mmCIF file of C-alpha atoms in Angstrom:
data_model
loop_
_atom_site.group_PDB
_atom_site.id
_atom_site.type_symbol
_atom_site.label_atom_id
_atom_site.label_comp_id
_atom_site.label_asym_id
_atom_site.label_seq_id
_atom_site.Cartn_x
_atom_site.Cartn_y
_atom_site.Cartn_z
ATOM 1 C CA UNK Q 1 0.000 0.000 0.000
ATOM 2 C CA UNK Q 2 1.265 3.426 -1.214
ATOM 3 C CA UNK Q 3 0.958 6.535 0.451
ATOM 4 C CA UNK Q 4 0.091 9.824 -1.624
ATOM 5 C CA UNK Q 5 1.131 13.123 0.230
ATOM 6 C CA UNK Q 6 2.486 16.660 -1.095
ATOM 7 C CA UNK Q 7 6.509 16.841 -2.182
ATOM 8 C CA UNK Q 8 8.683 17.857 -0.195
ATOM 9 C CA UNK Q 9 12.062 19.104 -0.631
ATOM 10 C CA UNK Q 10 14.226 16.150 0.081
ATOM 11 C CA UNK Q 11 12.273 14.369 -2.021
ATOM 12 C CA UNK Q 12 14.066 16.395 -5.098
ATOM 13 C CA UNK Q 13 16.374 13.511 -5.891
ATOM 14 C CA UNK Q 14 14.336 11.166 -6.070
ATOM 15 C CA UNK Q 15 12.137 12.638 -8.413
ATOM 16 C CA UNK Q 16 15.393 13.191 -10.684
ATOM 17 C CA UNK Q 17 16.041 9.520 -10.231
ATOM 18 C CA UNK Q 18 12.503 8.522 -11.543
ATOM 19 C CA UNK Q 19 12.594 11.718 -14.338
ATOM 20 C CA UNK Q 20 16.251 9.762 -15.462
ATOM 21 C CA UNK Q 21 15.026 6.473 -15.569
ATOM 22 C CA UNK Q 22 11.986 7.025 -17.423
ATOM 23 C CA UNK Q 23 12.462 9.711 -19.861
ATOM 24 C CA UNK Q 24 16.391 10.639 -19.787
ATOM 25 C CA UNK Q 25 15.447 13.781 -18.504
ATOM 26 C CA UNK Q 26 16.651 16.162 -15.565
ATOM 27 C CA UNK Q 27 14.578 17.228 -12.912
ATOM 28 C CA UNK Q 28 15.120 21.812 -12.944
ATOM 29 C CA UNK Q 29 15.400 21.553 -8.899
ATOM 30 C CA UNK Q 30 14.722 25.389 -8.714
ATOM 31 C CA UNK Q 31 11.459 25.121 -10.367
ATOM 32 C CA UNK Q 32 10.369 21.855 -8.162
ATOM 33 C CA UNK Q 33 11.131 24.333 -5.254
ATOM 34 C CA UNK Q 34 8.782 26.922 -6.673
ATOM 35 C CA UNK Q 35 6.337 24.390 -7.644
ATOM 36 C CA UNK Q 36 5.836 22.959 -3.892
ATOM 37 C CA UNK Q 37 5.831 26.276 -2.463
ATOM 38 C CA UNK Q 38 3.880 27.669 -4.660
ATOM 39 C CA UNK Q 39 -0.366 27.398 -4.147
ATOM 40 C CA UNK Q 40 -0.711 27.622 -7.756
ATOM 41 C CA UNK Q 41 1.245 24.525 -8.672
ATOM 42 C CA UNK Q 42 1.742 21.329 -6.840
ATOM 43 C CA UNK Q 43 3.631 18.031 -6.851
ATOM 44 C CA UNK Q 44 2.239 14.927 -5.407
ATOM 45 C CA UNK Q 45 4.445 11.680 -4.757
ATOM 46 C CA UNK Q 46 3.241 8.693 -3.630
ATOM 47 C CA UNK Q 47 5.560 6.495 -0.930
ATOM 48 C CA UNK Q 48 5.935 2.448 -0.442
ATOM 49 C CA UNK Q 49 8.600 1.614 2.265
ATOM 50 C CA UNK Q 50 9.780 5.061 2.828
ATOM 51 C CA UNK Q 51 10.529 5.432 -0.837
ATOM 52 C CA UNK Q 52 9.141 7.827 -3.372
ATOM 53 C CA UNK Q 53 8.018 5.416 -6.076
ATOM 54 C CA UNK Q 54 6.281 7.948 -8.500
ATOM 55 C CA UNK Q 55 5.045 11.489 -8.674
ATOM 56 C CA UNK Q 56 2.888 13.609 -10.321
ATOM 57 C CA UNK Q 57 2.907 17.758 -11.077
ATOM 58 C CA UNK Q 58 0.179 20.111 -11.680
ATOM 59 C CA UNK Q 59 -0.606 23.504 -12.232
ATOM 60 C CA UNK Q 60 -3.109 26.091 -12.642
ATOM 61 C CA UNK Q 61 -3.564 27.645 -15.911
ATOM 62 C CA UNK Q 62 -4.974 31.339 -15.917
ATOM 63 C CA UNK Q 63 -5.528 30.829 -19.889
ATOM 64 C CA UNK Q 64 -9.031 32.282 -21.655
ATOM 65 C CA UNK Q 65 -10.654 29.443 -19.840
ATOM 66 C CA UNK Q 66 -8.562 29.184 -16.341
ATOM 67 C CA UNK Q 67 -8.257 25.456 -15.059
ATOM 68 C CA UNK Q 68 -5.770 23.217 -13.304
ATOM 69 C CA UNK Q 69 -3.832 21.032 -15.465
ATOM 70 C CA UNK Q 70 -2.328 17.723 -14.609
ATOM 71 C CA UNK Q 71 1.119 18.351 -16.748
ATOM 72 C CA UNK Q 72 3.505 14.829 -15.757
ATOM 73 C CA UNK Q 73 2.923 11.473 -14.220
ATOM 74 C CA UNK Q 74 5.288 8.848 -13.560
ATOM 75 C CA UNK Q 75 4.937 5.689 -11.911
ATOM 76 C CA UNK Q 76 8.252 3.661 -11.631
ATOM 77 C CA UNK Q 77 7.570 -0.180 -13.682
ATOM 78 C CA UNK Q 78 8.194 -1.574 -10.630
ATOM 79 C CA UNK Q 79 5.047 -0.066 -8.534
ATOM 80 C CA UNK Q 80 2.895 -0.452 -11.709
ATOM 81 C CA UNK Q 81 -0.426 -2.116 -11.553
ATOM 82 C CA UNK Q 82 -1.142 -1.369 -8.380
ATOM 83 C CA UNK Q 83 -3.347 1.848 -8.718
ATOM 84 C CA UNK Q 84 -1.110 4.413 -8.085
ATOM 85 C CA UNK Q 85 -1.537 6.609 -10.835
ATOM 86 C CA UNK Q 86 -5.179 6.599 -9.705
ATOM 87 C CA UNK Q 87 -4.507 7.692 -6.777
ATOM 88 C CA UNK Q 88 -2.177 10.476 -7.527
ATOM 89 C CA UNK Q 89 -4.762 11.743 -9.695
ATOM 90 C CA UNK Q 90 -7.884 11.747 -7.319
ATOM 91 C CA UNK Q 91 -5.474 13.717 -5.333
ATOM 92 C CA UNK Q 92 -4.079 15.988 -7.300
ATOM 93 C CA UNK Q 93 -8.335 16.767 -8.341
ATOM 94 C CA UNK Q 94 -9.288 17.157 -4.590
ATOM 95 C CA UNK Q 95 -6.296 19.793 -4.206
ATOM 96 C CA UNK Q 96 -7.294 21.874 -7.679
ATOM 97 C CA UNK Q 97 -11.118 21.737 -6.490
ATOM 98 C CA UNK Q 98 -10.561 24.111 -4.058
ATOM 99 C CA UNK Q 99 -8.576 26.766 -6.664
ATOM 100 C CA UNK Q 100 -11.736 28.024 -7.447
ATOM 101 C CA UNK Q 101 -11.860 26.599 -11.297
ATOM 102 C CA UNK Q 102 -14.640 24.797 -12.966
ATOM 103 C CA UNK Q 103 -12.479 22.064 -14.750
ATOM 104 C CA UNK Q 104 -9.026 20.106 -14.798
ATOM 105 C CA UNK Q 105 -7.519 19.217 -18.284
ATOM 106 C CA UNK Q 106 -4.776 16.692 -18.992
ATOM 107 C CA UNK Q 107 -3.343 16.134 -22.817
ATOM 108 C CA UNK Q 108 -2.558 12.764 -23.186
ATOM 109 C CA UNK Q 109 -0.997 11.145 -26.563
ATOM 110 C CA UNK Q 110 -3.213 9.338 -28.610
ATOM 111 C CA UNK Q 111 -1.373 5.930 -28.342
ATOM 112 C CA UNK Q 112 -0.710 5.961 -24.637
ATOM 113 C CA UNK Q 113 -3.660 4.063 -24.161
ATOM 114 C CA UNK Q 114 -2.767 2.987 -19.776
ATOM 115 C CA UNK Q 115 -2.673 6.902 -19.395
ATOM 116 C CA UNK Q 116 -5.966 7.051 -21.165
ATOM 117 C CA UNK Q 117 -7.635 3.904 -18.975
ATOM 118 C CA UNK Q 118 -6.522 5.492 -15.893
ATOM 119 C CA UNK Q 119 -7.555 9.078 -16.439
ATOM 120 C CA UNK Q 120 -11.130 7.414 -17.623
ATOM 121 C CA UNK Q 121 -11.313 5.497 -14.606
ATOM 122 C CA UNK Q 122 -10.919 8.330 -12.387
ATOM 123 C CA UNK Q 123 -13.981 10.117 -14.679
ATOM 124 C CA UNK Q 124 -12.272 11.898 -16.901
ATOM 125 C CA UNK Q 125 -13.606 12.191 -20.302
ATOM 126 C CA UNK Q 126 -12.646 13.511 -24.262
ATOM 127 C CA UNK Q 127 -14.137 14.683 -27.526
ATOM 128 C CA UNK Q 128 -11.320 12.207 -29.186
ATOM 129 C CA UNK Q 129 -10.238 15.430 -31.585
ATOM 130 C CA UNK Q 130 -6.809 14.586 -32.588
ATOM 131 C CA UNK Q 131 -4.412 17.504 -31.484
ATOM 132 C CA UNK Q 132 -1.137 18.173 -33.047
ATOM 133 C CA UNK Q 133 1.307 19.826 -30.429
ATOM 134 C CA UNK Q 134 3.625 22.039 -32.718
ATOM 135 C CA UNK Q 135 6.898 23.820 -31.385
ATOM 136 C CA UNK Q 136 8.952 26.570 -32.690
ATOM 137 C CA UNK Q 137 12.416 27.369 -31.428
ATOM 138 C CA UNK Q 138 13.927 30.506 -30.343
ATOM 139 C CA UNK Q 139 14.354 33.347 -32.810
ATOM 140 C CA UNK Q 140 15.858 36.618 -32.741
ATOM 141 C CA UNK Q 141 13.923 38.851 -35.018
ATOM 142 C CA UNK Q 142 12.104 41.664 -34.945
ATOM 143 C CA UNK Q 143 8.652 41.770 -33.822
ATOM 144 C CA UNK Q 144 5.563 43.440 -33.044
ATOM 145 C CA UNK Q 145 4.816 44.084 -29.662
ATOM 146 C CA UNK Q 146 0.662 44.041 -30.244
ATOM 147 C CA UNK Q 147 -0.578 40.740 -29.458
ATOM 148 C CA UNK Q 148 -4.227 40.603 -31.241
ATOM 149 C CA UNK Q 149 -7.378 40.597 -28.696
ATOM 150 C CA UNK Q 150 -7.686 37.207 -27.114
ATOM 151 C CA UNK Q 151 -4.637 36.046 -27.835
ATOM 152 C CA UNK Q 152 -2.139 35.542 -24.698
ATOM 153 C CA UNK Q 153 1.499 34.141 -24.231
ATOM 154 C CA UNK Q 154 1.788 32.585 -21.323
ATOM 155 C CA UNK Q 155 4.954 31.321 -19.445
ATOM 156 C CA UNK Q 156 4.628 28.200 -18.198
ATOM 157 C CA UNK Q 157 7.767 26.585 -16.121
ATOM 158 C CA UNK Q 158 7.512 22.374 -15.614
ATOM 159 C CA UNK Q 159 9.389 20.064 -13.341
ATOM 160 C CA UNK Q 160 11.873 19.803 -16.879
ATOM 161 C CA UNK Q 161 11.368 22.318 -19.522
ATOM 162 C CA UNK Q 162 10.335 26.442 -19.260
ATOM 163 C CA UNK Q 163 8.275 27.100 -22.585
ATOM 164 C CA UNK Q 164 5.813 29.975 -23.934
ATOM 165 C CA UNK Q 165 2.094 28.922 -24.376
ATOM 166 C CA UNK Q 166 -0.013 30.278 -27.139
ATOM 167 C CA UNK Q 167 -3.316 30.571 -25.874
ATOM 168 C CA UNK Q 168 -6.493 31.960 -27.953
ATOM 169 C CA UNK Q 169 -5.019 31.440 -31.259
ATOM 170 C CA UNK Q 170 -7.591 29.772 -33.044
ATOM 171 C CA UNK Q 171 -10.516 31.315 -31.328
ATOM 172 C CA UNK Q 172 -9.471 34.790 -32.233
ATOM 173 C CA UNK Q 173 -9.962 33.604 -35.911
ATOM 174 C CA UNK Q 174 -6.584 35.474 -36.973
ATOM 175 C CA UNK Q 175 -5.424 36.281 -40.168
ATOM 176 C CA UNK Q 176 -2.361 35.211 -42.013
ATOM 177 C CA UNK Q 177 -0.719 38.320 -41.114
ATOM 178 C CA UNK Q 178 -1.470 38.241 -37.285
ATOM 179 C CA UNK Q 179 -0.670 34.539 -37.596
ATOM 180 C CA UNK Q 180 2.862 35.681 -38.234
ATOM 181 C CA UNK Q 181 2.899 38.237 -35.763
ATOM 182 C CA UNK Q 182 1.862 35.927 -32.901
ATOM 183 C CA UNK Q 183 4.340 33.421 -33.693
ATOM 184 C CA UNK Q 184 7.715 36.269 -34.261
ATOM 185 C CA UNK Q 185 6.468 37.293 -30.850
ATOM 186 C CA UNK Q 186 6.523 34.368 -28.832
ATOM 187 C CA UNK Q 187 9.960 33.285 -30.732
ATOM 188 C CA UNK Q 188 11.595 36.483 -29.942
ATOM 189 C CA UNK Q 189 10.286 36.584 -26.034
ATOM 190 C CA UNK Q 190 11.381 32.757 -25.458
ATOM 191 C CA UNK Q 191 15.158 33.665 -27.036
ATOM 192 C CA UNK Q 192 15.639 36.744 -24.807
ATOM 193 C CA UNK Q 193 13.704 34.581 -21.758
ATOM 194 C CA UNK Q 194 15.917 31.842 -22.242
ATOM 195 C CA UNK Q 195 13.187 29.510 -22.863
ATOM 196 C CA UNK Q 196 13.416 26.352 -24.207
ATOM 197 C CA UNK Q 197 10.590 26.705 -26.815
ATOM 198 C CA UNK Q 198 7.459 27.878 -27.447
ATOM 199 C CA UNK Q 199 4.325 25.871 -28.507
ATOM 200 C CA UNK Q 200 0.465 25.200 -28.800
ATOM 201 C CA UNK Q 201 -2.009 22.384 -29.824
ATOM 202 C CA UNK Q 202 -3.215 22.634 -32.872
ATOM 203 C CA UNK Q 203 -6.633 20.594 -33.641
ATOM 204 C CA UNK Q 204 -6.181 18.782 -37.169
ATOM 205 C CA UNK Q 205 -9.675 20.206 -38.292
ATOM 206 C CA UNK Q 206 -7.669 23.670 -37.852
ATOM 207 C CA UNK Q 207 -4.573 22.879 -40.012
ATOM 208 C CA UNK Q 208 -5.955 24.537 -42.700
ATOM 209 C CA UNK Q 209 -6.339 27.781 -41.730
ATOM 210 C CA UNK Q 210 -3.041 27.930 -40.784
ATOM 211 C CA UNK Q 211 -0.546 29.240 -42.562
ATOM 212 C CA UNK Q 212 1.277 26.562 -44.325
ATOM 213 C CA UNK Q 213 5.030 27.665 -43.628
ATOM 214 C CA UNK Q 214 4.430 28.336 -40.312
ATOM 215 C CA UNK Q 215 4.164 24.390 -39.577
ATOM 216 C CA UNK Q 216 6.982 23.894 -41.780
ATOM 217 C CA UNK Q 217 9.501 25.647 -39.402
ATOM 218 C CA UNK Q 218 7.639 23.885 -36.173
ATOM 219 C CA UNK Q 219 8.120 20.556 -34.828
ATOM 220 C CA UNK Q 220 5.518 18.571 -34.632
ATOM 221 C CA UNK Q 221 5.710 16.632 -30.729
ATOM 222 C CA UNK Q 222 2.995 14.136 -31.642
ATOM 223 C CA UNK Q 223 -0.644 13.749 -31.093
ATOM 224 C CA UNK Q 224 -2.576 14.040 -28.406
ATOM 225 C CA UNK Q 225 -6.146 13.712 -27.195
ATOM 226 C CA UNK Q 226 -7.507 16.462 -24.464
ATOM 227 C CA UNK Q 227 -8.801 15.124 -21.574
ATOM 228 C CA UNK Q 228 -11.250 16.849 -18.823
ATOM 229 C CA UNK Q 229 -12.546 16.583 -15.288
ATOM 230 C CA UNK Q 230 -15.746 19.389 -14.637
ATOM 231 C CA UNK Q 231 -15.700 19.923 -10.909
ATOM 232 C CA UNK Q 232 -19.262 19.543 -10.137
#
């Protein structure tokens, strides 16, 4: 039997551990301090035999439509199966219940199908729209410093990666031109940030009102399904 409780700051290496096993990636130990500190972002780990054994971050988004997001969750092979993801996630819900949104979102990859069963389980649900996540690097260029109405660039700093978030960009029904303009913008602000990247989802019914050579100097990160919990 696990138990799930809030991170704590000696549990840093650990996390780094599980972050290095799984993915090959490094745990940024000054945001994890931020993160647990912080009432808008949380970690959760759960513990078997006085070890951490998995973990799982979240944050709150104050986007056009503010929610929580779950962003990572790891559970180590070894304490698979037993229901711990579950439970990291039921807690990481009761916490963003009381941040005074209406809904949690998580954006899982269309092929991770145990991340799918377990966020289902827990009552989490989708509209199945196939999302593209697309990522541009940084750029020094010149730029406009007008982002259009409804459109907002959001820093967002993770347990491994501090990006730029394009938020509003397809609602605000932009044209080619402003298209541009958004995407100079957030390139410029993540190279003099120092930000890794800068990014969005794009929904695949959407790709066509994009213009065409901004997706040809992206990456495209996969596919991914968004996933939602309403707090009643």
């Amino acid at each position: 039997m696990s138990d799930i409780r809030l991170a704590q700051p000696d549990d840093a290496e650990a996390i780094h551990r599980i972050l290095q096993e799984t993915w090959g990636e490094s745990l940024l130990f000054d945001v994890f301090m931020d993160h647990i500190s912080s009432s808008e972002h949380q970690v959760f780990v759960a513990v078997e035999f006085s070890e951490v054994v998995s973990f799982l971050s979240a944050f709150l988004v104050s986007s056009s439509t503010p929610h929580w997001e779950i962003d990572l969750i790891i559970v180590r092979s070894a304490s698979q199966g037993k229901g711990i993801g579950t439970s990291l996630i039921e807690e990481a819900l009761v916490y963003g219940s009381n941040l005074g949104v209406d809904w949690t979102k998580a954006s899982i990859r269309i092929d991770n199908y145990a991340s799918q069963h377990t966020f289902s389980k827990v009552g989490f649900t989708t509209d199945a729209q196939v999302r593209s996540l697309f990522i541009w690097d940084p750029l020094f260029c010149e730029s406009s410093t007008d982002v259009p109405e409804n459109v907002r660039l959001i820093p967002v700093n993770t347990l491994v990666y501090r990006g730029l978030w394009i938020d509003g960009f397809f609602e605000s029904q932009l044209s080619l031109k402003e298209q541009h303009a958004v995407i100079r913008m957030a390139r410029n602000s993540i190279f003099h940030e120092n930000r890794l990247n800068t990014g969005m989802f794009i929904p695949d019914s959407f790709k066509r009102t994009l213009a065409p050579d901004l997706l040809t100097t992206a990456t495209n990160f996969g596919q991914y399904h968004r996933w939602e919990y309403p707090f009643k």
